[in-house]
Tab-separated table of C-alpha atoms in Angstrom:
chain	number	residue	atom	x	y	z
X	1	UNK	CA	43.305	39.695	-69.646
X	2	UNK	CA	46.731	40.406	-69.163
X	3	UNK	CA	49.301	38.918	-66.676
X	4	UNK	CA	48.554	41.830	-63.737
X	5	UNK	CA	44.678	41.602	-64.216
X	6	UNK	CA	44.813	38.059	-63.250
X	7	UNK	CA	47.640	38.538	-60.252
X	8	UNK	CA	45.174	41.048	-59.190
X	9	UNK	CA	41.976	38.914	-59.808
X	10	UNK	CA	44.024	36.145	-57.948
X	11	UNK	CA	44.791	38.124	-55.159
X	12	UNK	CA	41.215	39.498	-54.214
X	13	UNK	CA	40.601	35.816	-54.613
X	14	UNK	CA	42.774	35.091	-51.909
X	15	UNK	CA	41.929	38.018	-49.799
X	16	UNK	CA	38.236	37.372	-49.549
X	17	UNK	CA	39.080	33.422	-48.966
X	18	UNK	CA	40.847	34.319	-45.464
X	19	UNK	CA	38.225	37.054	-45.085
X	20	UNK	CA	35.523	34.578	-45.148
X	21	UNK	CA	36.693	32.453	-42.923
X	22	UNK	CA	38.925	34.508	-39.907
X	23	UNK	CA	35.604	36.905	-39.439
X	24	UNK	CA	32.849	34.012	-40.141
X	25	UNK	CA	34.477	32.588	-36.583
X	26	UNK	CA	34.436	36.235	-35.139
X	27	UNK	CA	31.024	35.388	-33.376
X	28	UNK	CA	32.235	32.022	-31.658
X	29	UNK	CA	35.225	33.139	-30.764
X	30	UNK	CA	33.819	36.270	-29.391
X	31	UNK	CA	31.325	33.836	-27.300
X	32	UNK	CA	34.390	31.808	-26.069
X	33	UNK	CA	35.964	35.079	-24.970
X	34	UNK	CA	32.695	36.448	-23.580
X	35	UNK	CA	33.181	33.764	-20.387
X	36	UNK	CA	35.994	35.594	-19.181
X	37	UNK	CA	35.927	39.462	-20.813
X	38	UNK	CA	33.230	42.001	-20.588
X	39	UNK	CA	32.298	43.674	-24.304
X	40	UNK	CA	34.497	47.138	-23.964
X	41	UNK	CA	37.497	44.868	-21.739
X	42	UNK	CA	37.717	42.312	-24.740
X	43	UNK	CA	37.558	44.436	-27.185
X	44	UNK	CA	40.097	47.043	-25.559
X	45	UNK	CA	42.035	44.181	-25.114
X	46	UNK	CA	41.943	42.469	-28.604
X	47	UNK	CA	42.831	45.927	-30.373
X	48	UNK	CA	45.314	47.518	-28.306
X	49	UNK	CA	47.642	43.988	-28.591
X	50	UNK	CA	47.117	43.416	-32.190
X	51	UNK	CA	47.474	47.023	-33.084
X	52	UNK	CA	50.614	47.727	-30.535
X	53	UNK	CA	52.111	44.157	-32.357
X	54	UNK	CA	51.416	45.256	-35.798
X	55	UNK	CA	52.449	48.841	-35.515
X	56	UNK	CA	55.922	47.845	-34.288
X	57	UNK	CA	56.698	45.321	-36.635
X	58	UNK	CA	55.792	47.394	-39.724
X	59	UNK	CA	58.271	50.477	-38.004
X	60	UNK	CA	60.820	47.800	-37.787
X	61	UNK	CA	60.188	47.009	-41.925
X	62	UNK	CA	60.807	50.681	-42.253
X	63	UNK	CA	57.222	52.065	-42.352
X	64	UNK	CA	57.435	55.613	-41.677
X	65	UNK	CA	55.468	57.099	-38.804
X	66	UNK	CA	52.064	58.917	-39.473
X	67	UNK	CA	51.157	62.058	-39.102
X	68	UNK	CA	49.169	63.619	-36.376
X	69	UNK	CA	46.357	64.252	-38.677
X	70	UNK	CA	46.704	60.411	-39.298
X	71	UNK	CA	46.470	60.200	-35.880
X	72	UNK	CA	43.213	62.073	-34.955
X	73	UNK	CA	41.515	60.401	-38.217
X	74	UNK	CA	42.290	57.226	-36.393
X	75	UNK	CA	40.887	57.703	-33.425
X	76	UNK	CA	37.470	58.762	-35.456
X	77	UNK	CA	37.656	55.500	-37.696
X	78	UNK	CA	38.689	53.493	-34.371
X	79	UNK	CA	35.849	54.573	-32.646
X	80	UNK	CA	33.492	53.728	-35.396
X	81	UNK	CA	34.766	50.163	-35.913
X	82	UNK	CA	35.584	49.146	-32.742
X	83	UNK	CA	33.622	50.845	-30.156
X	84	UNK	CA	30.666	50.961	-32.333
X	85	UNK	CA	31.347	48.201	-34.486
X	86	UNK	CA	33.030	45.441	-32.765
X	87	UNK	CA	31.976	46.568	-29.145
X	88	UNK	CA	28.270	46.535	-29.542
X	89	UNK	CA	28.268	43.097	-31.089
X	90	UNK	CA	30.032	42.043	-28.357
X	91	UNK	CA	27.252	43.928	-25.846
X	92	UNK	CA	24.462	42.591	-28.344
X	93	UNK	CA	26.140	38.680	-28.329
X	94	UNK	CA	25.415	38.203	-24.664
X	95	UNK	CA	21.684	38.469	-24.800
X	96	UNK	CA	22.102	37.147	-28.759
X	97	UNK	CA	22.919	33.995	-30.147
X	98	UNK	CA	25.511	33.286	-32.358
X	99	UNK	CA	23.359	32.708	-35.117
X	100	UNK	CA	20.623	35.539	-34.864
X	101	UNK	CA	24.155	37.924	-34.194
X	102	UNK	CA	25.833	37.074	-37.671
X	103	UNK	CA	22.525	37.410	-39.317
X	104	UNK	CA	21.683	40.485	-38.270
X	105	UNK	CA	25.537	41.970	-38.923
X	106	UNK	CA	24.834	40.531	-42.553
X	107	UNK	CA	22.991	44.069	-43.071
X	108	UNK	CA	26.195	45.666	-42.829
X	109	UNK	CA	26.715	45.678	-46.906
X	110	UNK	CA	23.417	47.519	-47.363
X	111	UNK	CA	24.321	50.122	-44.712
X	112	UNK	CA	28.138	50.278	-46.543
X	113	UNK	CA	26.941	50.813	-50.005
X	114	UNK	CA	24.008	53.133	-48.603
X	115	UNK	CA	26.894	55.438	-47.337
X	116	UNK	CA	28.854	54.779	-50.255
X	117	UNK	CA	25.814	56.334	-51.969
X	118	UNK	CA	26.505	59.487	-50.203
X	119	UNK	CA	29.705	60.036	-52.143
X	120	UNK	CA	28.137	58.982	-55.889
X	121	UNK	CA	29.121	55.287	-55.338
X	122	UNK	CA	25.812	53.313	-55.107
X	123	UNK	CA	25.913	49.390	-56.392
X	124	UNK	CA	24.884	48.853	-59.864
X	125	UNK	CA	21.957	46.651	-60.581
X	126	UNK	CA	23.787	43.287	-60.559
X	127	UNK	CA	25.373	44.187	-57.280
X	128	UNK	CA	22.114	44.938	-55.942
X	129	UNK	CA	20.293	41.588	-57.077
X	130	UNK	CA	23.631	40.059	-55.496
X	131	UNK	CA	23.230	41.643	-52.223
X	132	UNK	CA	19.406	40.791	-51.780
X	133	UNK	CA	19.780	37.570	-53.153
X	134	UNK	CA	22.539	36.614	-50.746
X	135	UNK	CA	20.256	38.596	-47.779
X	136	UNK	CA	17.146	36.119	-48.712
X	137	UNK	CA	19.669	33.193	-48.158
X	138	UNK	CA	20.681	34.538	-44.993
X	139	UNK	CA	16.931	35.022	-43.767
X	140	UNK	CA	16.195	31.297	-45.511
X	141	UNK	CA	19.097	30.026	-43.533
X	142	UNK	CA	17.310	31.245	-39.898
X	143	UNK	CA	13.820	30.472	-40.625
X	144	UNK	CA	14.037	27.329	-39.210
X	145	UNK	CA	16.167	28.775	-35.996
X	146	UNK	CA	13.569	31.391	-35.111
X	147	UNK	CA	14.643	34.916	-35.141
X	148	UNK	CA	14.335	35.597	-31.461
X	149	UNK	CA	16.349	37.209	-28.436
X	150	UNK	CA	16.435	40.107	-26.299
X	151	UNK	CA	15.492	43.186	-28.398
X	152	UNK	CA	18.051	45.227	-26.451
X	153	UNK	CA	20.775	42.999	-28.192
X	154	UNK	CA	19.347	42.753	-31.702
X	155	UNK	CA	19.053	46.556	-31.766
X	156	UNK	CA	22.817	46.630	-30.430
X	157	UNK	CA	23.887	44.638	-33.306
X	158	UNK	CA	22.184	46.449	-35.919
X	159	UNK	CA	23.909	49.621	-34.186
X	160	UNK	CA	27.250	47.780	-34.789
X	161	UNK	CA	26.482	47.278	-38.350
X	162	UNK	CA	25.278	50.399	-39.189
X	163	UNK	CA	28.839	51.928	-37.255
X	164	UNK	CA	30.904	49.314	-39.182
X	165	UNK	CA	29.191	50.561	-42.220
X	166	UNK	CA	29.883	54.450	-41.829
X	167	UNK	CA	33.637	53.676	-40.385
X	168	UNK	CA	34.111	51.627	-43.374
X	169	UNK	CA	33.552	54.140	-46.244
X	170	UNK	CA	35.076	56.970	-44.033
X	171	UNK	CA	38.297	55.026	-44.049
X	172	UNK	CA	38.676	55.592	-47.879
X	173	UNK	CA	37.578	59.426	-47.512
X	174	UNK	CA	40.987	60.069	-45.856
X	175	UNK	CA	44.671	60.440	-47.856
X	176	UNK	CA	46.675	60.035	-44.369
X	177	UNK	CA	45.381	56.526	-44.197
X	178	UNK	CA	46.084	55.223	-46.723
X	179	UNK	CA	49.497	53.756	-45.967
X	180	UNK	CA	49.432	50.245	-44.281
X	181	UNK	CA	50.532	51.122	-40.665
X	182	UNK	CA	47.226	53.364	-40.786
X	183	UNK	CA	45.484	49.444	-40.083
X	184	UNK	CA	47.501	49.590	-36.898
X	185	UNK	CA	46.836	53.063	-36.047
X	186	UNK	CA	43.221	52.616	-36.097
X	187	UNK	CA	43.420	49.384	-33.554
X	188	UNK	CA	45.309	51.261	-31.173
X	189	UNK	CA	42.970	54.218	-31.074
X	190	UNK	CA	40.427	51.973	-31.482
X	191	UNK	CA	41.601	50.278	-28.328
X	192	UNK	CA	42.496	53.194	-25.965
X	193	UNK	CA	39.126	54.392	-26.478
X	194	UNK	CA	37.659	50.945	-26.024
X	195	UNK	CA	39.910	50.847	-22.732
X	196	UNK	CA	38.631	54.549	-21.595
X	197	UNK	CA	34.574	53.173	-22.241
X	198	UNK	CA	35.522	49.857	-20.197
X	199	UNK	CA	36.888	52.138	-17.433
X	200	UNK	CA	34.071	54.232	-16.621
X	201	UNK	CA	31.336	51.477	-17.012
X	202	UNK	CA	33.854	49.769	-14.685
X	203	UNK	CA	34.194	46.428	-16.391
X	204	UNK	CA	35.866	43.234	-14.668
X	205	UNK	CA	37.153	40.163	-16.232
X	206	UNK	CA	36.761	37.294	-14.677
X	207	UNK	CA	39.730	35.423	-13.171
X	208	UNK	CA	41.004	32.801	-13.740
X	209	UNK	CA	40.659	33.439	-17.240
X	210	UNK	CA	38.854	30.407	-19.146
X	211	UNK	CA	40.987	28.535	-21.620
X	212	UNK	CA	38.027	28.820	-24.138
X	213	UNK	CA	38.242	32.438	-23.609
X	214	UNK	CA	42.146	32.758	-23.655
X	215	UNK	CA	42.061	30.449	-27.100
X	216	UNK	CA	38.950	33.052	-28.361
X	217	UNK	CA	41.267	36.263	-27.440
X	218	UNK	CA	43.921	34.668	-29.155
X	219	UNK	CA	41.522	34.140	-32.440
X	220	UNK	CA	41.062	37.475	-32.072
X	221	UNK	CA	43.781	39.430	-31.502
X	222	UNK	CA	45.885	37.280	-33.953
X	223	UNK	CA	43.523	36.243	-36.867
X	224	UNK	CA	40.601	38.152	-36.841
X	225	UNK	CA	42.361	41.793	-35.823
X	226	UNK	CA	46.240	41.462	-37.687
X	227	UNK	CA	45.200	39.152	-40.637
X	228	UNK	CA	41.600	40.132	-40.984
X	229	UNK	CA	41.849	43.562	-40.721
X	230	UNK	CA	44.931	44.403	-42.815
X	231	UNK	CA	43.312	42.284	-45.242
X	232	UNK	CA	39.649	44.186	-45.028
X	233	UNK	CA	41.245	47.790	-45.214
X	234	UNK	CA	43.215	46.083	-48.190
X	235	UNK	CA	40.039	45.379	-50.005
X	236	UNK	CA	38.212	48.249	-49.299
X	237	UNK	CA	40.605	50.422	-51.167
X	238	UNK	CA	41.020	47.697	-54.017
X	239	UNK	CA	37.533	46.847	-54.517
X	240	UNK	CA	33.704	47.774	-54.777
X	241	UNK	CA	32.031	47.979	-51.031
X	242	UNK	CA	29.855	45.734	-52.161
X	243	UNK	CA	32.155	43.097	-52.143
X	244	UNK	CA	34.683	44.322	-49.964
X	245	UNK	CA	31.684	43.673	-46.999
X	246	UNK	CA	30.710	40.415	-48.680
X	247	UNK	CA	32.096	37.963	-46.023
X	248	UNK	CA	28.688	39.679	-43.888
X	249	UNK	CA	27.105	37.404	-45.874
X	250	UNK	CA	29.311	34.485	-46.086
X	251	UNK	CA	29.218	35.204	-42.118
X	252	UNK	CA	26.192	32.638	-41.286
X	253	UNK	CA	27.498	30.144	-43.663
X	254	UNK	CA	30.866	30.139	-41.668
X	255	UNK	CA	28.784	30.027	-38.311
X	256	UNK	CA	26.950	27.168	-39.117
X	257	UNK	CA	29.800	25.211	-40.216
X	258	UNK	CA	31.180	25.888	-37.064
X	259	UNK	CA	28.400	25.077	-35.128
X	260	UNK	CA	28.577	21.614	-36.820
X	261	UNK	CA	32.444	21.110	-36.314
X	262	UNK	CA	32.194	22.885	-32.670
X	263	UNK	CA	28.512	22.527	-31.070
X	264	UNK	CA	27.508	19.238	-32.222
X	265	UNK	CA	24.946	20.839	-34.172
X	266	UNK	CA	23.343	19.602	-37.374
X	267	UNK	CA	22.761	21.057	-41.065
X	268	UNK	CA	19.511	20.363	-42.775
X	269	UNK	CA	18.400	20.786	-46.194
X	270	UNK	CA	16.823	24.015	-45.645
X	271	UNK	CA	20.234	25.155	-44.058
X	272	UNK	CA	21.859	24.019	-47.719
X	273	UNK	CA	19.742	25.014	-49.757
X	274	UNK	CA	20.207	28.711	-47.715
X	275	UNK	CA	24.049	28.458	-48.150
X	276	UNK	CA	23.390	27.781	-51.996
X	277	UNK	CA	21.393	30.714	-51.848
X	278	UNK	CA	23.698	33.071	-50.447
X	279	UNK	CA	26.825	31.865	-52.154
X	280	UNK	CA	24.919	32.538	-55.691
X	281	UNK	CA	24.304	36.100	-54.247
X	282	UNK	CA	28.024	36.814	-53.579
X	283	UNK	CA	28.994	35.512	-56.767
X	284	UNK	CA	26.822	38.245	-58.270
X	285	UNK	CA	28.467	40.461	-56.528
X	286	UNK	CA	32.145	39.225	-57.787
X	287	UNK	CA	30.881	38.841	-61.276
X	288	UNK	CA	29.652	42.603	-60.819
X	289	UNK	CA	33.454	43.926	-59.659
X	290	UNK	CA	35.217	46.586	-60.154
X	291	UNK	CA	38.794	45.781	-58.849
């Protein structure tokens, strides 16, 4: 392999590392946040900072502005991710725990390829032992927990996945976003209509604000939305679905380390054996690239 296959190898590498870990705390941070924010309010928040932040600083680089097309394709991609993505996790997480919520968004792979599928791209046969190899870890890794909650939320979660899915392969369907400032495009849009959905169902946050919530918004906004997004819409045009929606996986892995670091909480050997499990899946998946 040549010098650029390996910068390239390197840098998906790299990519997925800070994938892994700024979305595997997603689901804590978003209960931190949860104290203080309603679902549609956080969210609307989270997006329309990161994205007005990002946007500006990548005019300021000498990005060029995008095109009103651009535009309207943003606001359909925003409100797949983020209202129906990112917004009904946030409505599922407050019936759901932590746990149960990252287990159940570790479908979102199956629903990305399936879409993928519609457009000639389904996973070849490694990537498919990959993705329900890494699927039975997650479902080893919860046994013990008990899959339980209000149905209401689980079904909201799947909803988000499902969204999250379609909005992902959509992105790559359209030419005008392509460019980088497209990732800040679709958080603004993404955020307005979060903002107009918090409106109407007449969301409050709660004041004061809770410093576990204003340290989860910042999580959010900074890590999770500018980092972890850029990176995400970086992969998904650079890489296979299947691994470009990997860190769904990784997702439960991350929570429970958290949980450990965070909650006082404990890992047994079933829990190891689960992460063993699920890490051998995704490294099907890498081994079954296509970068």
């Amino acid at each position: 392999m040549d010098s650029t296959g390996i910068r390239g190898r390197s840098r998906v590498f790299v990519a997925m590392a800070v994938l892994y870990a700024v979305w595997g705390s997603v689901f804590l941070a978003n209960r931190f946040s949860l104290e203080s924010f309603p679902p549609f309010a956080l969210n609307a928040v989270r997006f329309l900072s990161a994205g007005t932040v990002l946007y500006f600083y990548l005019r300021l680089k000498g990005e060029g502005r995008i095109s009103l097309r651009g535009w309207l394709q943003s606001f359909l991609i925003g409100g797949l991710l983020f209202i129906g993505g990112a917004g009904l996790l946030c409505v599922g997480q407050q019936w759901v725990a932590s746990g149960l919520s990252a287990t159940l968004i570790a479908t979102v792979p199956l629903w990305t390829v399936l879409f993928a599928g519609i457009w000639g791209k389904l996973p070849s046969k490694m990537e498919w032992a990959g993705l329900a190899l890494g699927l039975g870890g997650v479902g080893l890794l919860n046994l013990e927990k008990g899959i339980s909650g209000h149905p209401l939320g689980a079904l909201a979660i799947i909803g988000a996945a499902v969204s999250w899915g379609l909005g992902s392969i959509l992105n790559n369907r359209f030419n005008d976003l392509a460019r980088p400032i497209a990732a800040a495009t679709e958080m603004v849009a993404g955020g307005i209509l979060l903002l107009a959905v918090s409106l109407i169902l007449g969301e409050k946050i709660l004041l004061p604000i809770t410093l576990r919530a204003a340290l989860g918004m910042v999580h959010l906004s900074f890590f999770a939305s500018i980092i972890g997004f850029t990176i995400y819409r970086f992969l998904l045009r650079s890489v296979r679905p299947t691994l470009a929606t990997s860190y769904a996986l990784v997702n439960p892995v991350t929570a429970t380390i958290l949980g450990v670091l965070f909650a006082g909480e404990s890992i047994s050997s079933v829990s190891l054996s689960a992460m063993a499990v699920i890490l051998a899946g995704v490294a099907l998946v890498f081994r079954a690239r296509s970068i």
